[in-house]
XYZ file of N, CA and C in Angstrom:
360
model
N 60.431 72.163 90.689
C 59.222 72.500 91.442
C 58.018 72.561 90.497
N 56.875 72.333 91.033
C 55.644 72.282 90.251
C 55.184 73.661 89.760
N 54.455 73.646 88.640
C 53.846 74.860 88.101
C 52.347 74.773 88.383
N 51.821 75.817 89.012
C 50.426 75.818 89.446
C 49.638 76.930 88.775
N 48.428 76.600 88.334
C 47.529 77.580 87.738
C 46.565 78.036 88.831
N 46.600 79.348 89.151
C 45.727 79.923 90.179
C 44.634 80.732 89.491
N 43.375 80.332 89.697
C 42.256 80.954 88.999
C 41.295 81.597 89.990
N 41.108 82.915 89.869
C 40.142 83.610 90.727
C 39.825 84.947 90.088
N 38.551 85.350 90.137
C 38.193 86.650 89.546
C 38.556 87.794 90.483
N 38.913 87.489 91.725
C 39.346 88.525 92.670
C 40.867 88.659 92.611
N 41.333 89.852 92.229
C 42.777 90.092 92.114
C 43.474 89.880 93.453
N 42.855 90.323 94.540
C 43.507 90.194 95.853
C 43.629 88.722 96.253
N 42.626 87.917 95.926
C 42.687 86.483 96.248
C 43.759 85.799 95.406
N 43.827 86.140 94.102
C 44.877 85.572 93.235
C 46.250 85.918 93.787
N 46.418 87.175 94.227
C 47.715 87.607 94.757
C 48.079 86.832 96.020
N 47.080 86.607 96.889
C 47.352 85.861 98.124
C 47.765 84.424 97.828
N 47.048 83.776 96.923
C 47.370 82.397 96.545
C 48.758 82.368 95.905
N 48.977 83.276 94.974
C 50.236 83.364 94.249
C 51.412 83.613 95.196
N 51.251 84.572 96.094
C 52.285 84.934 97.063
C 52.639 83.735 97.949
N 51.611 83.041 98.430
C 51.810 81.873 99.295
C 52.576 80.777 98.558
N 52.148 80.475 97.326
C 52.771 79.387 96.559
C 54.178 79.740 96.085
N 54.355 80.985 95.620
C 55.692 81.406 95.164
C 56.678 81.386 96.328
N 56.179 81.768 97.513
C 57.023 81.760 98.714
C 57.530 80.372 99.046
N 56.784 79.345 98.627
C 57.180 77.955 98.883
C 57.975 77.386 97.705
N 58.259 78.240 96.704
C 59.101 77.801 95.590
C 58.364 77.327 94.353
N 57.039 77.407 94.350
C 56.288 76.974 93.171
C 56.271 78.072 92.116
N 56.099 77.681 90.856
C 55.901 78.625 89.766
C 54.395 78.796 89.654
N 53.912 80.040 89.586
C 52.472 80.274 89.544
C 52.092 81.101 88.320
N 51.045 80.669 87.628
C 50.461 81.423 86.525
C 49.044 81.754 86.969
N 48.658 83.023 86.833
C 47.330 83.456 87.271
C 46.369 83.555 86.094
N 45.087 83.251 86.375
C 44.025 83.403 85.374
C 42.852 84.112 86.049
N 42.171 84.986 85.287
C 41.119 85.825 85.866
C 39.742 85.162 85.921
N 39.541 84.096 85.131
C 38.281 83.357 85.184
C 38.477 82.016 84.476
N 37.407 81.227 84.400
C 37.515 79.894 83.812
C 37.904 79.887 82.343
N 37.437 80.892 81.592
C 37.763 80.970 80.168
C 39.260 81.224 79.987
N 39.770 82.195 80.740
C 41.198 82.532 80.717
C 42.025 81.304 81.133
N 41.577 80.628 82.184
C 42.300 79.455 82.703
C 42.349 78.334 81.671
N 41.224 78.075 81.026
C 41.163 76.999 80.030
C 42.110 77.293 78.867
N 42.131 78.549 78.414
C 43.046 78.937 77.332
C 44.497 78.727 77.747
N 44.838 79.132 78.979
C 46.212 78.968 79.459
C 46.565 77.492 79.609
N 45.615 76.698 80.081
C 45.853 75.260 80.287
C 46.075 74.533 78.961
N 45.481 75.066 77.893
C 45.643 74.435 76.575
C 46.998 74.771 75.962
N 47.601 75.880 76.406
C 48.866 76.295 75.792
C 50.083 76.005 76.670
N 49.848 75.548 77.888
C 50.951 75.291 78.817
C 50.550 74.162 79.763
N 51.513 73.376 80.223
C 51.196 72.274 81.143
C 51.291 72.738 82.589
N 50.311 72.360 83.393
C 50.327 72.686 84.816
C 50.294 71.398 85.634
N 50.981 71.426 86.782
C 51.033 70.250 87.658
C 49.856 70.224 88.619
N 49.214 71.393 88.794
C 48.103 71.499 89.729
C 47.290 72.743 89.364
N 45.975 72.691 89.622
C 45.103 73.839 89.370
C 44.375 74.172 90.669
N 44.408 75.456 91.057
C 43.662 75.926 92.227
C 42.662 76.930 91.691
N 41.375 76.629 91.811
C 40.368 77.512 91.222
C 39.263 77.923 92.189
N 38.841 79.159 92.029
C 37.681 79.669 92.740
C 36.460 78.965 92.138
N 35.339 78.941 92.852
C 34.128 78.329 92.306
C 33.274 79.368 91.598
N 32.929 80.455 92.293
C 32.030 81.459 91.725
C 32.792 82.529 90.947
N 32.742 82.422 89.610
C 33.422 83.397 88.747
C 32.531 83.695 87.548
N 32.704 84.880 86.949
C 31.957 85.191 85.714
C 32.535 84.397 84.536
N 31.817 84.333 83.443
C 32.232 83.686 82.177
C 32.274 82.165 82.240
N 32.973 81.610 83.223
C 32.999 80.157 83.415
C 33.360 79.918 84.866
N 32.472 79.239 85.593
C 32.755 79.000 87.010
C 33.750 77.863 87.196
N 34.183 77.670 88.430
C 35.216 76.673 88.736
C 34.806 75.248 88.441
N 33.525 74.937 88.671
C 33.051 73.565 88.434
C 33.053 73.262 86.932
N 32.590 74.211 86.124
C 32.624 74.037 84.657
C 34.068 73.939 84.170
N 34.938 74.753 84.754
C 36.356 74.731 84.373
C 36.956 73.350 84.638
N 36.693 72.802 85.815
C 37.242 71.480 86.149
C 36.713 70.422 85.182
N 35.427 70.473 84.877
C 34.846 69.513 83.912
C 35.562 69.631 82.564
N 35.743 70.877 82.098
C 36.395 71.101 80.801
C 37.851 70.628 80.808
N 38.555 70.893 81.922
C 39.956 70.459 82.013
C 40.051 68.937 82.047
N 39.162 68.292 82.783
C 39.171 66.820 82.874
C 38.939 66.170 81.516
N 38.279 66.898 80.621
C 38.012 66.372 79.278
C 39.265 66.403 78.392
N 40.284 67.168 78.809
C 41.531 67.254 78.040
C 42.471 66.119 78.474
N 43.092 65.424 77.517
C 43.968 64.293 77.865
C 45.064 64.644 78.878
N 45.650 65.843 78.772
C 46.745 66.239 79.671
C 46.297 66.480 81.110
N 44.996 66.642 81.326
C 44.513 67.008 82.662
C 43.626 65.952 83.322
N 43.648 64.735 82.751
C 42.837 63.657 83.324
C 43.180 63.386 84.783
N 44.481 63.443 85.099
C 44.929 63.074 86.452
C 45.579 64.218 87.226
N 45.486 65.433 86.682
C 46.077 66.600 87.348
C 45.274 66.953 88.605
N 45.957 67.170 89.748
C 45.219 67.589 90.942
C 44.547 68.948 90.730
N 43.272 69.048 91.117
C 42.526 70.300 90.983
C 41.831 70.597 92.303
N 42.186 71.749 92.872
C 41.615 72.145 94.155
C 40.642 73.297 93.980
N 39.520 73.217 94.665
C 38.533 74.284 94.623
C 38.710 75.170 95.841
N 38.772 76.455 95.596
C 38.979 77.445 96.655
C 37.706 78.277 96.720
N 36.986 78.207 97.831
C 35.696 78.881 97.843
C 35.202 79.256 99.229
N 34.293 80.196 99.256
C 33.653 80.585 100.519
C 32.496 79.633 100.804
N 32.092 78.851 99.800
C 30.975 77.919 99.954
C 31.443 76.684 100.700
N 30.831 76.405 101.848
C 31.232 75.190 102.555
C 30.106 74.166 102.537
N 29.052 74.443 101.773
C 27.905 73.539 101.685
C 28.260 72.226 101.011
N 27.656 71.155 101.481
C 27.934 69.821 100.942
C 27.520 69.678 99.476
N 26.450 70.374 99.078
C 25.996 70.243 97.693
C 27.046 70.764 96.713
N 27.681 71.897 97.040
C 28.737 72.437 96.174
C 29.936 71.487 96.171
N 30.267 70.952 97.344
C 31.392 70.014 97.434
C 31.114 68.801 96.555
N 29.894 68.307 96.603
C 29.526 67.138 95.800
C 29.598 67.465 94.313
N 29.125 68.653 93.934
C 29.208 69.073 92.519
C 30.666 69.120 92.083
N 31.524 69.648 92.965
C 32.952 69.722 92.665
C 33.555 68.342 92.494
N 33.222 67.433 93.406
C 33.718 66.048 93.327
C 33.249 65.388 92.039
N 31.960 65.575 91.720
C 31.404 64.989 90.500
C 32.113 65.515 89.253
N 32.519 66.780 89.303
C 33.208 67.400 88.159
C 34.645 66.891 88.041
N 35.189 66.371 89.151
C 36.553 65.857 89.123
C 37.527 66.598 90.018
N 37.017 67.424 90.944
C 37.907 68.144 91.864
C 38.603 67.153 92.791
N 39.870 67.409 93.064
C 40.663 66.551 93.940
C 40.420 66.917 95.391
N 40.235 68.223 95.653
C 40.078 68.666 97.029
C 39.398 70.013 97.113
N 39.283 70.518 98.326
C 38.452 71.667 98.639
C 39.144 72.512 99.690
N 39.304 73.790 99.470
C 39.885 74.683 100.479
C 38.907 75.835 100.693
N 38.529 76.057 101.943
C 37.561 77.109 102.241
C 38.277 78.440 102.467
N 37.728 79.515 101.857
C 38.255 80.872 102.061
C 37.586 81.455 103.296
N 38.202 82.348 104.021
C 39.603 82.751 103.826
C 40.518 81.596 104.208
N 41.469 81.288 103.328
C 42.322 80.135 103.572
C 43.518 80.473 104.463
N 44.009 79.456 105.111
C 45.212 79.560 105.928
C 46.370 79.168 105.008
N 47.387 80.036 104.818
C 48.490 79.723 103.896
C 49.147 78.365 104.166
N 49.329 78.018 105.442
C 49.939 76.713 105.772
C 49.067 75.565 105.287
N 47.770 75.742 105.467
C 46.801 74.725 105.040
C 46.862 74.541 103.523
N 46.931 75.666 102.796
C 47.013 75.614 101.336
C 48.270 74.848 100.912
N 49.406 75.190 101.505
C 50.665 74.531 101.143
C 50.644 73.045 101.486
N 50.086 72.710 102.647
C 49.987 71.297 103.045
C 49.147 70.527 102.052
N 48.029 71.107 101.650
C 47.124 70.444 100.709
C 47.796 70.274 99.350
N 48.486 71.316 98.873
C 49.203 71.250 97.587
C 50.262 70.136 97.641
N 51.042 70.118 98.723
C 52.087 69.078 98.880
C 51.467 67.689 98.839
N 50.334 67.546 99.511
C 49.658 66.245 99.580
C 49.205 65.789 98.195
N 48.545 66.675 97.437
C 48.022 66.271 96.137
C 49.119 66.090 95.075
N 50.231 66.794 95.266
C 51.338 66.630 94.297
C 52.181 65.407 94.636
N 51.965 64.866 95.826
C 52.677 63.648 96.246
C 54.133 63.895 96.421
């Protein structure tokens, strides 16, 4: 089963994402912000990254740009999880290299379907 990096500065949101993914059999590693996530991504391989957009220290869009710059993460699926449904944020995410977009509050089934789709 795939190993997924879940990044969110909200502990309750990380727990919800983690609980949903672990329940489906995935291995989940949590990160509290983009800086924490980048450090973890450099020391361990992940099959998919699910990140919040608005976080302190390093936001989700900067995180995706930084991860895409690493050879191991050129083609890794990266999903943005956010309350922002505006097209401009979506476009910024796409430009940074995001694979997809999930709006909070998310539906657990929707999250799992999207993860399955991007992991092929």
